[in-house]
mmCIF file of C-alpha atoms and ligand atoms in Angstrom:
data_model
loop_
_atom_site.group_PDB
_atom_site.id
_atom_site.type_symbol
_atom_site.label_atom_id
_atom_site.label_comp_id
_atom_site.label_asym_id
_atom_site.label_seq_id
_atom_site.Cartn_x
_atom_site.Cartn_y
_atom_site.Cartn_z
ATOM 1 C CA UNK A 1 70.858 -133.795 -32.538
ATOM 2 C CA UNK A 2 70.078 -130.924 -31.097
ATOM 3 C CA UNK A 3 69.600 -126.996 -32.766
ATOM 4 C CA UNK A 4 71.338 -124.390 -31.900
ATOM 5 C CA UNK A 5 69.967 -120.686 -31.128
ATOM 6 C CA UNK A 6 71.193 -117.792 -32.687
ATOM 7 C CA UNK A 7 73.771 -117.251 -30.107
ATOM 8 C CA UNK A 8 75.325 -120.212 -30.199
ATOM 9 C CA UNK A 9 73.621 -122.422 -27.510
ATOM 10 C CA UNK A 10 71.239 -125.875 -28.707
ATOM 11 C CA UNK A 11 68.048 -124.801 -28.452
ATOM 12 C CA UNK A 12 64.910 -128.120 -27.368
ATOM 13 C CA UNK A 13 63.622 -129.824 -29.764
ATOM 14 C CA UNK A 14 60.291 -130.140 -28.993
ATOM 15 C CA UNK A 15 59.115 -128.287 -25.724
ATOM 16 C CA UNK A 16 55.487 -128.507 -25.732
ATOM 17 C CA UNK A 17 55.584 -132.026 -25.075
ATOM 18 C CA UNK A 18 57.702 -131.184 -22.013
ATOM 19 C CA UNK A 19 55.321 -131.045 -18.446
ATOM 20 C CA UNK A 20 54.814 -128.433 -16.817
ATOM 21 C CA UNK A 21 58.147 -128.394 -14.109
ATOM 22 C CA UNK A 22 60.280 -129.354 -17.259
ATOM 23 C CA UNK A 23 58.608 -126.409 -19.023
ATOM 24 C CA UNK A 24 59.200 -124.367 -16.515
ATOM 25 C CA UNK A 25 62.687 -124.892 -16.007
ATOM 26 C CA UNK A 26 63.652 -125.068 -19.311
ATOM 27 C CA UNK A 27 60.859 -123.356 -20.995
ATOM 28 C CA UNK A 28 62.617 -120.904 -23.495
ATOM 29 C CA UNK A 29 66.831 -121.282 -22.728
ATOM 30 C CA UNK A 30 68.856 -119.741 -25.430
ATOM 31 C CA UNK A 31 72.515 -120.086 -24.421
ATOM 32 C CA UNK A 32 74.970 -117.637 -25.484
ATOM 33 C CA UNK A 33 78.379 -118.550 -26.984
ATOM 34 C CA UNK A 34 79.514 -119.398 -23.067
ATOM 35 C CA UNK A 35 77.189 -122.113 -22.223
ATOM 36 C CA UNK A 36 76.239 -120.897 -18.975
ATOM 37 C CA UNK A 37 74.286 -122.926 -17.436
ATOM 38 C CA UNK A 38 71.890 -119.592 -16.082
ATOM 39 C CA UNK A 39 70.193 -117.897 -18.377
ATOM 40 C CA UNK A 40 71.721 -114.291 -19.322
ATOM 41 C CA UNK A 41 70.908 -111.262 -18.346
ATOM 42 C CA UNK A 42 71.897 -109.001 -21.429
ATOM 43 C CA UNK A 43 71.393 -105.148 -19.977
ATOM 44 C CA UNK A 44 71.472 -104.053 -23.511
ATOM 45 C CA UNK A 45 69.402 -101.554 -24.572
ATOM 46 C CA UNK A 46 70.532 -101.615 -28.238
ATOM 47 C CA UNK A 47 72.442 -104.371 -30.989
ATOM 48 C CA UNK A 48 75.350 -103.901 -32.875
ATOM 49 C CA UNK A 49 75.561 -104.492 -36.515
ATOM 50 C CA UNK A 50 78.309 -106.838 -38.701
ATOM 51 C CA UNK A 51 77.859 -104.289 -41.786
ATOM 52 C CA UNK A 52 75.200 -101.385 -43.072
ATOM 53 C CA UNK A 53 73.642 -104.548 -45.503
ATOM 54 C CA UNK A 54 72.835 -106.469 -41.526
ATOM 55 C CA UNK A 55 71.361 -103.335 -40.330
ATOM 56 C CA UNK A 56 68.771 -102.863 -43.308
ATOM 57 C CA UNK A 57 68.355 -107.138 -42.998
ATOM 58 C CA UNK A 58 67.698 -107.341 -39.391
ATOM 59 C CA UNK A 59 65.247 -104.187 -39.460
ATOM 60 C CA UNK A 60 63.494 -105.256 -42.626
ATOM 61 C CA UNK A 61 63.051 -108.923 -40.117
ATOM 62 C CA UNK A 62 65.416 -110.595 -43.186
ATOM 63 C CA UNK A 63 67.508 -111.646 -40.193
ATOM 64 C CA UNK A 64 65.954 -112.915 -37.463
ATOM 65 C CA UNK A 65 67.902 -110.832 -34.268
ATOM 66 C CA UNK A 66 67.357 -108.236 -31.693
ATOM 67 C CA UNK A 67 67.471 -104.482 -32.584
ATOM 68 C CA UNK A 68 66.474 -102.714 -29.375
ATOM 69 C CA UNK A 69 65.299 -103.822 -26.054
ATOM 70 C CA UNK A 70 62.272 -101.618 -26.616
ATOM 71 C CA UNK A 71 61.146 -103.953 -29.064
ATOM 72 C CA UNK A 72 62.744 -106.966 -27.497
ATOM 73 C CA UNK A 73 65.585 -107.863 -25.572
ATOM 74 C CA UNK A 74 67.491 -111.875 -25.353
ATOM 75 C CA UNK A 75 66.715 -111.954 -21.674
ATOM 76 C CA UNK A 76 63.203 -110.642 -22.019
ATOM 77 C CA UNK A 77 62.552 -112.693 -24.477
ATOM 78 C CA UNK A 78 63.855 -115.899 -22.757
ATOM 79 C CA UNK A 79 60.313 -115.247 -20.177
ATOM 80 C CA UNK A 80 58.350 -114.307 -23.170
ATOM 81 C CA UNK A 81 59.284 -118.012 -24.007
ATOM 82 C CA UNK A 82 58.785 -119.384 -21.438
ATOM 83 C CA UNK A 83 55.792 -118.169 -19.919
ATOM 84 C CA UNK A 84 54.261 -118.967 -23.699
ATOM 85 C CA UNK A 85 55.500 -122.387 -23.323
ATOM 86 C CA UNK A 86 53.510 -122.431 -20.209
ATOM 87 C CA UNK A 87 50.329 -121.064 -20.744
ATOM 88 C CA UNK A 88 50.027 -123.070 -24.246
ATOM 89 C CA UNK A 89 50.007 -119.320 -26.809
ATOM 90 C CA UNK A 90 51.945 -118.895 -29.495
ATOM 91 C CA UNK A 91 52.686 -115.202 -28.410
ATOM 92 C CA UNK A 92 53.937 -113.764 -24.992
ATOM 93 C CA UNK A 93 54.980 -109.979 -24.836
ATOM 94 C CA UNK A 94 55.984 -108.359 -21.464
ATOM 95 C CA UNK A 95 55.637 -105.566 -20.224
ATOM 96 C CA UNK A 96 56.465 -103.303 -16.594
ATOM 97 C CA UNK A 97 53.388 -104.026 -14.936
ATOM 98 C CA UNK A 98 50.107 -105.869 -14.896
ATOM 99 C CA UNK A 99 48.284 -102.467 -15.182
ATOM 100 C CA UNK A 100 50.835 -101.493 -18.807
ATOM 101 C CA UNK A 101 49.820 -105.111 -19.812
ATOM 102 C CA UNK A 102 45.891 -104.633 -19.096
ATOM 103 C CA UNK A 103 46.133 -101.414 -20.544
ATOM 104 C CA UNK A 104 48.134 -102.180 -23.570
ATOM 105 C CA UNK A 105 45.406 -105.852 -24.262
ATOM 106 C CA UNK A 106 42.178 -103.076 -24.009
ATOM 107 C CA UNK A 107 43.701 -99.833 -25.751
ATOM 108 C CA UNK A 108 44.717 -102.770 -28.943
ATOM 109 C CA UNK A 109 42.072 -103.811 -29.321
ATOM 110 C CA UNK A 110 39.220 -100.637 -29.489
ATOM 111 C CA UNK A 111 39.152 -97.150 -31.000
ATOM 112 C CA UNK A 112 36.762 -94.870 -30.634
ATOM 113 C CA UNK A 113 33.144 -95.352 -31.148
ATOM 114 C CA UNK A 114 33.092 -99.342 -29.667
ATOM 115 C CA UNK A 115 32.559 -100.656 -26.856
ATOM 116 C CA UNK A 116 34.183 -102.698 -23.838
ATOM 117 C CA UNK A 117 32.200 -105.446 -21.581
ATOM 118 C CA UNK A 118 33.781 -105.890 -18.219
ATOM 119 C CA UNK A 119 32.996 -107.674 -14.818
ATOM 120 C CA UNK A 120 32.304 -104.980 -12.139
ATOM 121 C CA UNK A 121 33.869 -106.572 -9.514
ATOM 122 C CA UNK A 122 37.882 -106.106 -11.524
ATOM 123 C CA UNK A 123 41.221 -104.581 -9.538
ATOM 124 C CA UNK A 124 40.472 -101.585 -8.633
ATOM 125 C CA UNK A 125 43.198 -100.475 -11.438
ATOM 126 C CA UNK A 126 40.818 -102.130 -13.850
ATOM 127 C CA UNK A 127 38.179 -100.517 -13.384
ATOM 128 C CA UNK A 128 39.346 -97.040 -13.623
ATOM 129 C CA UNK A 129 40.899 -98.021 -16.951
ATOM 130 C CA UNK A 130 37.037 -99.326 -18.438
ATOM 131 C CA UNK A 131 34.794 -96.645 -16.261
ATOM 132 C CA UNK A 132 37.268 -93.209 -16.434
ATOM 133 C CA UNK A 133 39.809 -94.000 -19.193
ATOM 134 C CA UNK A 134 38.465 -95.624 -22.171
ATOM 135 C CA UNK A 135 35.736 -93.365 -22.286
ATOM 136 C CA UNK A 136 38.024 -90.150 -22.592
ATOM 137 C CA UNK A 137 38.684 -91.838 -25.881
ATOM 138 C CA UNK A 138 35.067 -92.526 -27.208
ATOM 139 C CA UNK A 139 34.846 -95.891 -25.804
ATOM 140 C CA UNK A 140 32.244 -97.037 -24.227
ATOM 141 C CA UNK A 141 31.754 -99.291 -21.338
ATOM 142 C CA UNK A 142 28.992 -101.612 -19.579
ATOM 143 C CA UNK A 143 29.983 -102.993 -16.186
ATOM 144 C CA UNK A 144 27.373 -106.514 -15.085
ATOM 145 C CA UNK A 145 27.331 -109.136 -12.905
ATOM 146 C CA UNK A 146 30.754 -111.416 -14.125
ATOM 147 C CA UNK A 147 28.397 -113.918 -12.401
ATOM 148 C CA UNK A 148 25.641 -114.163 -13.907
ATOM 149 C CA UNK A 149 26.101 -115.730 -18.173
ATOM 150 C CA UNK A 150 22.637 -113.489 -18.485
ATOM 151 C CA UNK A 151 23.848 -110.721 -17.734
ATOM 152 C CA UNK A 152 27.079 -110.591 -19.916
ATOM 153 C CA UNK A 153 24.545 -111.821 -22.703
ATOM 154 C CA UNK A 154 22.281 -108.506 -22.404
ATOM 155 C CA UNK A 155 25.426 -106.767 -22.963
ATOM 156 C CA UNK A 156 26.542 -107.625 -25.545
ATOM 157 C CA UNK A 157 26.051 -105.290 -28.409
ATOM 158 C CA UNK A 158 27.125 -104.734 -32.168
ATOM 159 C CA UNK A 159 30.166 -102.291 -31.702
ATOM 160 C CA UNK A 160 31.539 -104.590 -28.006
ATOM 161 C CA UNK A 161 35.433 -105.157 -29.693
ATOM 162 C CA UNK A 162 36.592 -106.210 -26.443
ATOM 163 C CA UNK A 163 35.262 -108.240 -23.237
ATOM 164 C CA UNK A 164 37.498 -108.223 -19.777
ATOM 165 C CA UNK A 165 36.781 -111.207 -17.715
ATOM 166 C CA UNK A 166 38.561 -111.710 -14.112
ATOM 167 C CA UNK A 167 37.724 -115.085 -12.078
ATOM 168 C CA UNK A 168 38.292 -115.816 -9.863
ATOM 169 C CA UNK A 169 38.275 -111.562 -9.063
ATOM 170 C CA UNK A 170 39.576 -109.583 -6.123
ATOM 171 C CA UNK A 171 38.473 -109.531 -3.027
ATOM 172 C CA UNK A 172 35.952 -111.240 -3.007
ATOM 173 C CA UNK A 173 37.361 -113.974 -4.969
ATOM 174 C CA UNK A 174 33.647 -114.339 -7.234
ATOM 175 C CA UNK A 175 33.703 -116.985 -10.618
ATOM 176 C CA UNK A 176 33.266 -116.320 -13.985
ATOM 177 C CA UNK A 177 32.155 -119.144 -16.383
ATOM 178 C CA UNK A 178 34.680 -118.306 -19.511
ATOM 179 C CA UNK A 179 33.427 -120.517 -22.016
ATOM 180 C CA UNK A 180 30.197 -119.573 -22.017
ATOM 181 C CA UNK A 181 31.418 -115.437 -22.007
ATOM 182 C CA UNK A 182 33.470 -116.658 -24.391
ATOM 183 C CA UNK A 183 30.398 -118.025 -26.592
ATOM 184 C CA UNK A 184 28.396 -115.173 -25.979
ATOM 185 C CA UNK A 185 31.271 -112.330 -26.927
ATOM 186 C CA UNK A 186 32.375 -114.148 -30.225
ATOM 187 C CA UNK A 187 29.141 -113.730 -31.223
ATOM 188 C CA UNK A 188 28.579 -110.313 -31.560
ATOM 189 C CA UNK A 189 33.050 -110.618 -32.801
ATOM 190 C CA UNK A 190 33.975 -109.506 -29.979
ATOM 191 C CA UNK A 191 37.564 -110.667 -28.095
ATOM 192 C CA UNK A 192 37.816 -111.770 -24.342
ATOM 193 C CA UNK A 193 40.485 -110.464 -22.099
ATOM 194 C CA UNK A 194 40.844 -112.923 -19.144
ATOM 195 C CA UNK A 195 42.819 -111.382 -16.036
ATOM 196 C CA UNK A 196 44.104 -114.342 -14.921
ATOM 197 C CA UNK A 197 46.611 -113.509 -12.210
ATOM 198 C CA UNK A 198 44.195 -115.020 -9.291
ATOM 199 C CA UNK A 199 43.909 -118.556 -11.031
ATOM 200 C CA UNK A 200 48.027 -118.674 -11.893
ATOM 201 C CA UNK A 201 49.435 -119.840 -15.538
ATOM 202 C CA UNK A 202 48.854 -123.967 -13.091
ATOM 203 C CA UNK A 203 45.260 -123.563 -12.148
ATOM 204 C CA UNK A 204 43.514 -122.187 -14.948
ATOM 205 C CA UNK A 205 43.950 -122.202 -18.876
ATOM 206 C CA UNK A 206 42.056 -119.254 -20.196
ATOM 207 C CA UNK A 207 42.855 -119.734 -24.105
ATOM 208 C CA UNK A 208 41.677 -123.927 -23.874
ATOM 209 C CA UNK A 209 38.113 -122.491 -22.629
ATOM 210 C CA UNK A 210 37.514 -120.262 -25.712
ATOM 211 C CA UNK A 211 39.472 -116.540 -24.402
ATOM 212 C CA UNK A 212 41.638 -115.155 -26.957
ATOM 213 C CA UNK A 213 44.117 -112.726 -24.702
ATOM 214 C CA UNK A 214 45.237 -114.010 -21.218
ATOM 215 C CA UNK A 215 47.251 -110.721 -19.264
ATOM 216 C CA UNK A 216 48.742 -111.499 -16.250
ATOM 217 C CA UNK A 217 50.647 -108.992 -13.250
ATOM 218 C CA UNK A 218 53.737 -110.950 -12.970
ATOM 219 C CA UNK A 219 54.265 -108.982 -9.738
ATOM 220 C CA UNK A 220 51.958 -111.771 -7.850
ATOM 221 C CA UNK A 221 52.914 -115.420 -8.311
ATOM 222 C CA UNK A 222 54.944 -115.668 -11.615
ATOM 223 C CA UNK A 223 57.814 -113.218 -9.077
ATOM 224 C CA UNK A 224 56.604 -114.483 -5.751
ATOM 225 C CA UNK A 225 58.607 -113.167 -3.577
ATOM 226 C CA UNK A 226 58.394 -109.699 -3.416
ATOM 227 C CA UNK A 227 60.897 -107.768 -5.921
ATOM 228 C CA UNK A 228 59.888 -106.639 -8.884
ATOM 229 C CA UNK A 229 56.784 -105.487 -10.801
ATOM 230 C CA UNK A 230 56.371 -107.366 -14.594
ATOM 231 C CA UNK A 231 53.332 -107.438 -16.583
ATOM 232 C CA UNK A 232 52.449 -110.076 -19.626
ATOM 233 C CA UNK A 233 50.386 -110.480 -22.686
ATOM 234 C CA UNK A 234 49.520 -114.194 -24.412
ATOM 235 C CA UNK A 235 47.651 -114.687 -27.834
ATOM 236 C CA UNK A 236 47.373 -115.665 -30.761
ATOM 237 C CA UNK A 237 50.367 -114.796 -33.567
ATOM 238 C CA UNK A 238 47.220 -113.708 -35.862
ATOM 239 C CA UNK A 239 46.174 -111.219 -32.693
ATOM 240 C CA UNK A 240 49.844 -109.839 -31.807
ATOM 241 C CA UNK A 241 50.040 -108.451 -35.667
ATOM 242 C CA UNK A 242 46.927 -106.850 -36.230
ATOM 243 C CA UNK A 243 46.404 -105.682 -32.384
ATOM 244 C CA UNK A 244 49.594 -105.744 -30.703
ATOM 245 C CA UNK A 245 52.491 -105.240 -32.653
ATOM 246 C CA UNK A 246 52.579 -101.694 -33.695
ATOM 247 C CA UNK A 247 51.100 -100.519 -30.537
ATOM 248 C CA UNK A 248 53.526 -102.085 -28.020
ATOM 249 C CA UNK A 249 56.700 -101.479 -30.592
ATOM 250 C CA UNK A 250 55.471 -97.383 -30.820
ATOM 251 C CA UNK A 251 54.242 -97.045 -27.022
ATOM 252 C CA UNK A 252 56.904 -98.824 -25.177
ATOM 253 C CA UNK A 253 55.648 -100.072 -22.088
ATOM 254 C CA UNK A 254 58.503 -102.713 -22.382
ATOM 255 C CA UNK A 255 59.464 -105.013 -18.938
ATOM 256 C CA UNK A 256 63.162 -104.127 -18.138
ATOM 257 C CA UNK A 257 65.851 -107.269 -18.875
ATOM 258 C CA UNK A 258 66.645 -107.351 -15.084
ATOM 259 C CA UNK A 259 63.390 -107.143 -14.079
ATOM 260 C CA UNK A 260 62.851 -110.361 -16.455
ATOM 261 C CA UNK A 261 65.712 -112.256 -15.372
ATOM 262 C CA UNK A 262 64.246 -112.748 -11.679
ATOM 263 C CA UNK A 263 60.951 -113.487 -13.367
ATOM 264 C CA UNK A 264 62.469 -116.224 -15.342
ATOM 265 C CA UNK A 265 64.016 -117.452 -11.534
ATOM 266 C CA UNK A 266 60.461 -116.971 -10.206
ATOM 267 C CA UNK A 267 58.918 -119.295 -12.809
ATOM 268 C CA UNK A 268 61.182 -122.197 -12.056
ATOM 269 C CA UNK A 269 59.149 -122.800 -8.763
ATOM 270 C CA UNK A 270 55.750 -121.401 -9.643
ATOM 271 C CA UNK A 271 54.547 -124.908 -9.852
ATOM 272 C CA UNK A 272 55.975 -125.845 -6.187
ATOM 273 C CA UNK A 273 55.065 -122.247 -4.961
ATOM 274 C CA UNK A 274 51.630 -122.026 -5.956
ATOM 275 C CA UNK A 275 50.449 -125.687 -5.496
ATOM 276 C CA UNK A 276 51.789 -125.377 -1.642
ATOM 277 C CA UNK A 277 50.306 -121.686 -1.329
ATOM 278 C CA UNK A 278 46.907 -123.365 -2.579
ATOM 279 C CA UNK A 279 46.941 -126.421 -0.425
ATOM 280 C CA UNK A 280 47.808 -123.898 2.422
ATOM 281 C CA UNK A 281 44.909 -121.251 1.577
ATOM 282 C CA UNK A 282 42.233 -124.332 1.653
ATOM 283 C CA UNK A 283 43.587 -126.097 4.677
ATOM 284 C CA UNK A 284 43.410 -122.474 6.111
ATOM 285 C CA UNK A 285 40.033 -121.505 4.471
ATOM 286 C CA UNK A 286 39.007 -124.268 6.389
ATOM 287 C CA UNK A 287 40.139 -123.793 9.903
ATOM 288 C CA UNK A 288 38.715 -120.418 9.238
ATOM 289 C CA UNK A 289 35.287 -121.536 8.689
ATOM 290 C CA UNK A 290 35.132 -122.929 11.903
ATOM 291 C CA UNK A 291 35.621 -119.391 13.834
ATOM 292 C CA UNK A 292 32.371 -117.711 15.475
ATOM 293 C CA UNK A 293 34.164 -114.281 14.703
ATOM 294 C CA UNK A 294 34.187 -114.919 10.843
ATOM 295 C CA UNK A 295 30.231 -114.335 9.278
ATOM 296 C CA UNK A 296 31.760 -115.710 5.360
ATOM 297 C CA UNK A 297 34.363 -117.477 4.395
ATOM 298 C CA UNK A 298 35.318 -117.819 0.724
ATOM 299 C CA UNK A 299 37.842 -119.626 -1.047
ATOM 300 C CA UNK A 300 37.034 -121.033 -4.585
ATOM 301 C CA UNK A 301 36.764 -125.009 -3.716
ATOM 302 C CA UNK A 302 35.201 -125.359 -1.085
ATOM 303 C CA UNK A 303 31.517 -126.072 -1.580
ATOM 304 C CA UNK A 304 29.815 -123.456 -0.065
ATOM 305 C CA UNK A 305 31.438 -120.636 -2.535
ATOM 306 C CA UNK A 306 28.870 -119.287 -4.903
ATOM 307 C CA UNK A 307 30.809 -120.037 -7.843
ATOM 308 C CA UNK A 308 31.907 -123.631 -6.919
ATOM 309 C CA UNK A 309 30.327 -125.744 -9.710
ATOM 310 C CA UNK A 310 32.145 -123.458 -12.379
ATOM 311 C CA UNK A 311 35.446 -122.689 -10.304
ATOM 312 C CA UNK A 312 36.058 -126.968 -10.468
ATOM 313 C CA UNK A 313 35.360 -127.086 -13.723
ATOM 314 C CA UNK A 314 37.485 -124.951 -15.219
ATOM 315 C CA UNK A 315 40.300 -124.449 -12.415
ATOM 316 C CA UNK A 316 42.303 -127.603 -11.512
ATOM 317 C CA UNK A 317 43.072 -125.990 -8.246
ATOM 318 C CA UNK A 318 41.871 -123.061 -6.067
ATOM 319 C CA UNK A 319 44.328 -120.709 -5.687
ATOM 320 C CA UNK A 320 46.269 -118.739 -3.116
ATOM 321 C CA UNK A 321 43.573 -116.427 -1.500
ATOM 322 C CA UNK A 322 40.781 -116.266 0.935
ATOM 323 C CA UNK A 323 38.280 -113.712 1.002
ATOM 324 C CA UNK A 324 36.062 -113.180 4.985
ATOM 325 C CA UNK A 325 34.115 -111.008 6.599
ATOM 326 C CA UNK A 326 34.411 -110.214 9.975
ATOM 327 C CA UNK A 327 31.121 -108.175 10.403
ATOM 328 C CA UNK A 328 32.113 -104.280 10.511
ATOM 329 C CA UNK A 329 34.807 -102.684 9.781
ATOM 330 C CA UNK A 330 36.516 -102.353 13.309
ATOM 331 C CA UNK A 331 36.668 -106.163 13.780
ATOM 332 C CA UNK A 332 38.801 -106.358 10.595
ATOM 333 C CA UNK A 333 41.344 -103.839 12.133
ATOM 334 C CA UNK A 334 41.449 -105.485 15.424
ATOM 335 C CA UNK A 335 42.111 -108.954 13.235
ATOM 336 C CA UNK A 336 44.942 -107.154 11.129
ATOM 337 C CA UNK A 337 46.407 -105.435 14.007
ATOM 338 C CA UNK A 338 46.555 -108.315 15.863
ATOM 339 C CA UNK A 339 48.641 -110.970 13.230
ATOM 340 C CA UNK A 340 51.695 -111.719 14.126
ATOM 341 C CA UNK A 341 53.300 -113.598 11.589
ATOM 342 C CA UNK A 342 50.377 -112.442 9.101
ATOM 343 C CA UNK A 343 51.461 -108.884 7.182
ATOM 344 C CA UNK A 344 49.242 -105.952 6.542
ATOM 345 C CA UNK A 345 50.135 -105.381 3.049
ATOM 346 C CA UNK A 346 48.616 -104.702 0.200
ATOM 347 C CA UNK A 347 49.879 -107.040 -2.318
ATOM 348 C CA UNK A 348 49.731 -110.876 -2.863
ATOM 349 C CA UNK A 349 50.434 -114.332 -4.234
ATOM 350 C CA UNK A 350 53.903 -113.549 -2.277
ATOM 351 C CA UNK A 351 56.026 -116.132 -0.297
ATOM 352 C CA UNK A 352 55.131 -113.998 2.690
ATOM 353 C CA UNK A 353 51.307 -114.396 3.435
ATOM 354 C CA UNK A 354 50.307 -111.014 3.766
ATOM 355 C CA UNK A 355 46.280 -109.751 4.503
ATOM 356 C CA UNK A 356 44.813 -106.470 3.541
ATOM 357 C CA UNK A 357 41.328 -103.962 4.662
ATOM 358 C CA UNK A 358 39.717 -103.582 0.618
ATOM 359 C CA UNK A 359 37.729 -100.552 1.199
ATOM 360 C CA UNK A 360 40.837 -98.769 2.523
ATOM 361 C CA UNK A 361 43.526 -100.434 0.352
ATOM 362 C CA UNK A 362 42.755 -101.680 -3.137
ATOM 363 C CA UNK A 363 39.608 -100.561 -3.664
ATOM 364 C CA UNK A 364 39.302 -96.974 -1.813
ATOM 365 C CA UNK A 365 39.433 -95.746 -5.587
ATOM 366 C CA UNK A 366 35.837 -97.629 -6.023
ATOM 367 C CA UNK A 367 32.858 -95.091 -5.316
ATOM 368 C CA UNK A 368 31.331 -95.931 -1.626
ATOM 369 C CA UNK A 369 27.976 -96.716 -2.917
ATOM 370 C CA UNK A 370 29.478 -98.768 -5.335
ATOM 371 C CA UNK A 371 31.079 -101.130 -3.502
ATOM 372 C CA UNK A 372 28.619 -103.726 -1.723
ATOM 373 C CA UNK A 373 27.954 -104.940 -5.808
ATOM 374 C CA UNK A 374 31.563 -105.216 -5.589
ATOM 375 C CA UNK A 375 31.146 -107.795 -2.593
ATOM 376 C CA UNK A 376 34.106 -105.026 -1.035
ATOM 377 C CA UNK A 377 32.409 -104.445 2.608
ATOM 378 C CA UNK A 378 33.504 -102.929 5.680
ATOM 379 C CA UNK A 379 34.320 -106.400 7.388
ATOM 380 C CA UNK A 380 35.819 -108.112 4.803
ATOM 381 C CA UNK A 381 39.677 -109.168 4.349
ATOM 382 C CA UNK A 382 41.693 -110.360 1.955
ATOM 383 C CA UNK A 383 43.902 -113.431 2.788
ATOM 384 C CA UNK A 384 47.131 -114.179 0.244
ATOM 385 C CA UNK A 385 48.732 -117.150 1.485
ATOM 386 C CA UNK A 386 52.024 -117.997 1.284
ATOM 387 C CA UNK A 387 54.821 -120.383 2.486
ATOM 388 C CA UNK A 388 54.891 -120.867 6.110
ATOM 389 C CA UNK A 389 53.992 -123.840 8.182
ATOM 390 C CA UNK A 390 50.350 -123.997 7.477
ATOM 391 C CA UNK A 391 49.891 -124.872 11.216
ATOM 392 C CA UNK A 392 51.851 -121.808 12.190
ATOM 393 C CA UNK A 393 49.492 -119.630 10.007
ATOM 394 C CA UNK A 394 46.825 -121.195 11.719
ATOM 395 C CA UNK A 395 48.294 -120.423 14.718
ATOM 396 C CA UNK A 396 48.549 -116.836 13.675
ATOM 397 C CA UNK A 397 44.808 -115.929 12.378
ATOM 398 C CA UNK A 398 43.230 -118.287 14.776
ATOM 399 C CA UNK A 399 44.834 -115.995 17.789
ATOM 400 C CA UNK A 400 44.037 -112.671 16.105
ATOM 401 C CA UNK A 401 40.942 -113.988 15.246
ATOM 402 C CA UNK A 402 39.901 -114.310 19.087
ATOM 403 C CA UNK A 403 41.061 -111.374 20.207
ATOM 404 C CA UNK A 404 39.341 -109.767 16.543
HETATM 405 C C1 PLP B 1 48.083 -106.522 -9.410
HETATM 406 C C2 PLP B 1 46.447 -107.127 -10.067
HETATM 407 C C3 PLP B 1 47.105 -106.196 -11.419
HETATM 408 C C4 PLP B 1 47.966 -104.710 -11.735
HETATM 409 O O1 PLP B 1 48.921 -105.796 -11.909
HETATM 410 P P1 PLP B 1 50.638 -104.817 -10.765
HETATM 411 O O2 PLP B 1 51.464 -105.506 -11.963
HETATM 412 O O3 PLP B 1 50.339 -103.666 -9.816
HETATM 413 O O4 PLP B 1 50.589 -103.884 -12.448
HETATM 414 C C5 PLP B 1 45.969 -106.690 -12.420
HETATM 415 N N1 PLP B 1 45.064 -107.253 -12.054
HETATM 416 C C6 PLP B 1 45.019 -108.132 -10.618
HETATM 417 C C7 PLP B 1 44.224 -108.866 -10.614
HETATM 418 C C8 PLP B 1 46.153 -108.021 -10.227
HETATM 419 O O5 PLP B 1 45.959 -108.847 -8.900
#
């Protein structure tokens, strides 16, 4: 016998037992009374009640259902439920962008007088929130070399309330040992947030490694086809209740139902896309490494990557991004300009391969003097590998390297 959801359609009994591919196609589906095949798009701001008493019960939380799309919406909830199932999290909360998610995840955990520790090599906007924004509200912050557990240990204080880890990091794919950092953070009572964008929910499960909160820019692999922005926070019921429920409700970084609907369709093919992209990225990294113009190639599953052992222990795939260094800005620009298939673009995780020069684009806001310590070098190029034929990509990249 099947259970039935509020809208009328049947809901799955034990979706947690499904394999990933099934979760991605069927997780979170709540069919309406019309029993549509595809997920319905509920493009509505609000909801109506059959009586004043009904509204009273709905607002009191005694009757399940929706009250306002800033709090939740049936299409957004399907997206949240599907992603929570994939991640193995009790709760998923969706936001309008990845940055709204990172911001809400951090702000919900801290108040004036608290302290935050973060890896120094972060996505540019995440770094800005930690270095510029949090201190405005009396939150102290410390950056550490995220590859060094001793540096994390030394930075922890009694008032450390949140730790932000990005692994692999942007742009040079530094690897942080999530389990080790989680133990150090928990010893001082801090919560661990992992920005899991580069690893994707397919290749890394931070909650199983001890993290408390996982954050995604769903703009990247989850949409994966360059259409909409989105983000998500995944955590436990208890953390959501204590730190996020009210702050999200009252500050309103909500995901649009339309974007949630696009992302639901993105999730259906996430496993297929990301595995193919990672296979191509690995092959392409190995090809690039042979080229004489290339000084370094970084890909987490190559044995010469400095974080290779940790990456192998906590990830089941190396990801879809490669970092390479051509020695100078001139060479990097020549390489980018010579690419014919790969686009010059700062996005990543897309079906289309894209390359960017971090110091002049994504990491422009990092002060020049600090860039080398983040691995942001003048000759650096970040290459996000898409779904094109890997043979075509190899030819395009090799030809562009010849001209660099
Ligand atoms: C893109 C990205 C973000 C920000 O996501 P948006 O959806 O662009 O706001 C945060 N962290 C990482 C690692 C990213 O790559």
